[in-house]
Tab-separated table of C-alpha atoms in Angstrom:
chain	number	residue	atom	x	y	z
A	1	GLN	CA	-15.003	-4.908	-43.435
A	2	VAL	CA	-12.022	-5.889	-41.313
A	3	PRO	CA	-12.814	-9.319	-39.890
A	4	LEU	CA	-11.380	-8.782	-36.397
A	5	VAL	CA	-10.534	-5.634	-34.462
A	6	GLU	CA	-8.990	-5.687	-30.995
A	7	SER	CA	-9.111	-2.937	-28.403
A	8	GLY	CA	-8.446	-2.420	-24.708
A	9	GLY	CA	-4.702	-2.759	-24.456
A	10	GLY	CA	-2.568	-0.374	-22.454
A	11	LEU	CA	-0.096	0.093	-19.623
A	12	VAL	CA	-0.893	-1.328	-16.200
A	13	GLN	CA	1.030	-2.049	-13.032
A	14	ALA	CA	1.713	-5.575	-11.893
A	15	GLY	CA	-1.295	-6.968	-10.073
A	16	GLY	CA	-3.686	-4.828	-12.071
A	17	SER	CA	-6.371	-5.748	-14.577
A	18	LEU	CA	-7.250	-5.075	-18.197
A	19	ARG	CA	-10.056	-6.234	-20.432
A	20	LEU	CA	-9.410	-6.761	-24.106
A	21	SER	CA	-12.221	-6.764	-26.635
A	22	CYS	CA	-12.396	-8.247	-30.108
A	23	ALA	CA	-15.094	-7.153	-32.516
A	24	ALA	CA	-15.879	-9.726	-35.175
A	25	SER	CA	-18.068	-9.616	-38.238
A	26	GLU	CA	-21.334	-11.476	-37.836
A	27	ARG	CA	-20.331	-14.040	-40.447
A	28	ILE	CA	-17.226	-14.980	-38.530
A	29	PHE	CA	-18.555	-14.726	-35.020
A	30	GLY	CA	-21.378	-17.177	-35.575
A	31	SER	CA	-19.314	-19.900	-37.208
A	32	TYR	CA	-15.846	-19.790	-35.804
A	33	ALA	CA	-13.948	-20.637	-32.670
A	34	MET	CA	-12.435	-17.489	-31.198
A	35	GLY	CA	-9.033	-17.316	-29.592
A	36	TRP	CA	-6.489	-14.991	-28.071
A	37	PHE	CA	-2.773	-15.281	-28.690
A	38	ARG	CA	0.150	-13.108	-27.643
A	39	GLN	CA	3.629	-12.388	-28.868
A	40	ALA	CA	6.398	-10.828	-26.840
A	41	PRO	CA	9.509	-9.313	-28.475
A	42	GLY	CA	11.874	-12.007	-29.658
A	43	LYS	CA	9.417	-14.798	-28.874
A	44	GLU	CA	7.026	-16.908	-30.880
A	45	ARG	CA	3.328	-16.283	-30.852
A	46	GLU	CA	1.738	-18.285	-28.057
A	47	PHE	CA	-1.752	-19.422	-27.228
A	48	VAL	CA	-3.575	-17.674	-24.387
A	49	ALA	CA	-7.224	-18.720	-24.452
A	50	ALA	CA	-9.999	-19.849	-26.776
A	51	ILE	CA	-13.748	-20.295	-26.703
A	52	THR	CA	-16.153	-22.440	-28.656
A	53	TRP	CA	-18.854	-24.317	-26.801
A	54	SER	CA	-16.294	-24.487	-24.022
A	55	THR	CA	-13.119	-22.690	-23.065
A	56	ARG	CA	-9.462	-23.540	-22.993
A	57	TYR	CA	-6.567	-21.703	-21.363
A	58	ALA	CA	-2.812	-21.781	-21.406
A	59	ASP	CA	-1.350	-22.977	-18.112
A	60	SER	CA	0.387	-19.635	-17.641
A	61	VAL	CA	-2.899	-17.695	-17.500
A	62	ARG	CA	-5.396	-20.201	-16.092
A	63	GLY	CA	-7.062	-18.776	-13.012
A	64	ARG	CA	-6.080	-15.211	-13.895
A	65	PHE	CA	-7.587	-14.689	-17.370
A	66	THR	CA	-11.157	-15.294	-18.494
A	67	ILE	CA	-12.375	-15.492	-22.073
A	68	SER	CA	-16.026	-14.819	-22.824
A	69	ARG	CA	-18.260	-13.840	-25.700
A	70	ASP	CA	-21.275	-11.606	-26.165
A	71	ASN	CA	-23.305	-13.182	-28.942
A	72	ALA	CA	-25.632	-10.214	-29.250
A	73	LYS	CA	-22.765	-7.824	-29.941
A	74	ASN	CA	-20.365	-10.142	-31.798
A	75	LEU	CA	-17.700	-9.446	-29.212
A	76	VAL	CA	-15.114	-11.638	-27.532
A	77	TYR	CA	-13.481	-10.503	-24.319
A	78	LEU	CA	-10.325	-11.405	-22.485
A	79	GLN	CA	-10.488	-10.304	-18.860
A	80	MET	CA	-6.974	-10.245	-17.471
A	81	ASN	CA	-6.474	-10.066	-13.720
A	82	SER	CA	-3.407	-10.281	-11.491
A	83	LEU	CA	-1.251	-9.214	-14.398
A	84	LYS	CA	2.463	-9.917	-14.311
A	85	PRO	CA	5.348	-8.285	-16.194
A	86	GLU	CA	5.729	-11.511	-18.170
A	87	ASP	CA	2.237	-10.946	-19.593
A	88	THR	CA	3.644	-8.019	-21.573
A	89	ALA	CA	3.069	-8.697	-25.271
A	90	VAL	CA	1.028	-7.806	-28.294
A	91	TYR	CA	-2.278	-9.623	-27.958
A	92	TYR	CA	-4.058	-10.908	-31.030
A	93	CYS	CA	-7.608	-12.040	-31.549
A	94	ALA	CA	-8.110	-14.917	-33.981
A	95	ALA	CA	-10.949	-16.907	-35.522
A	96	GLY	CA	-10.852	-20.392	-36.954
A	97	THR	CA	-13.115	-23.234	-38.022
A	98	ILE	CA	-11.867	-25.524	-35.288
A	99	THR	CA	-14.060	-28.250	-33.894
A	100	THR	CA	-11.521	-30.180	-31.854
A	101	MET	CA	-10.643	-28.766	-28.454
A	102	SER	CA	-7.104	-30.085	-28.670
A	103	ARG	CA	-6.473	-27.963	-31.762
A	104	LEU	CA	-7.507	-24.653	-30.221
A	105	GLY	CA	-3.971	-23.837	-29.168
A	106	ALA	CA	-2.446	-24.115	-32.630
A	107	PRO	CA	-2.030	-20.766	-34.432
A	108	ASP	CA	-2.045	-22.415	-37.851
A	109	ARG	CA	-5.622	-23.569	-37.257
A	110	TYR	CA	-6.898	-20.002	-37.287
A	111	ASP	CA	-8.058	-18.313	-40.476
A	112	TYR	CA	-8.461	-14.701	-39.421
A	113	TRP	CA	-6.321	-12.447	-37.249
A	114	GLY	CA	-6.693	-8.989	-35.830
A	115	GLN	CA	-4.026	-6.318	-35.949
A	116	GLY	CA	-3.037	-6.772	-32.308
A	117	THR	CA	-3.156	-4.577	-29.230
A	118	GLN	CA	-0.208	-3.865	-26.938
A	119	VAL	CA	-0.367	-4.845	-23.278
A	120	THR	CA	2.454	-3.633	-21.070
A	121	VAL	CA	2.704	-4.619	-17.409
A	122	SER	CA	5.177	-2.664	-15.325
A	123	SER	CA	6.829	-4.109	-12.231
């Protein structure tokens, strides 16, 4: 079973909204912190948001994006509103055994990664 599978990406106009979903295996979902990262062409992978018992957001998305989880369905969501062209990237779901909030933004703290889903925001 693939540990993490993202869905929900697509093409949207600036100012629009998208909701990404990440399906996780039950073993992972119950024990791991869940995060979203993104990578634009020619750029490094960057932190977007994460959720454990609390949430954390990158400054660039705070107030526009919301991360949430559905424990009954083993799903993590990333609701993205007021999208901007600079949000264009491949978005990845990740899971890691992270217990310190300050470490949630570090990609190397995550053990499992999804295959990514493309989000394109046109101007």
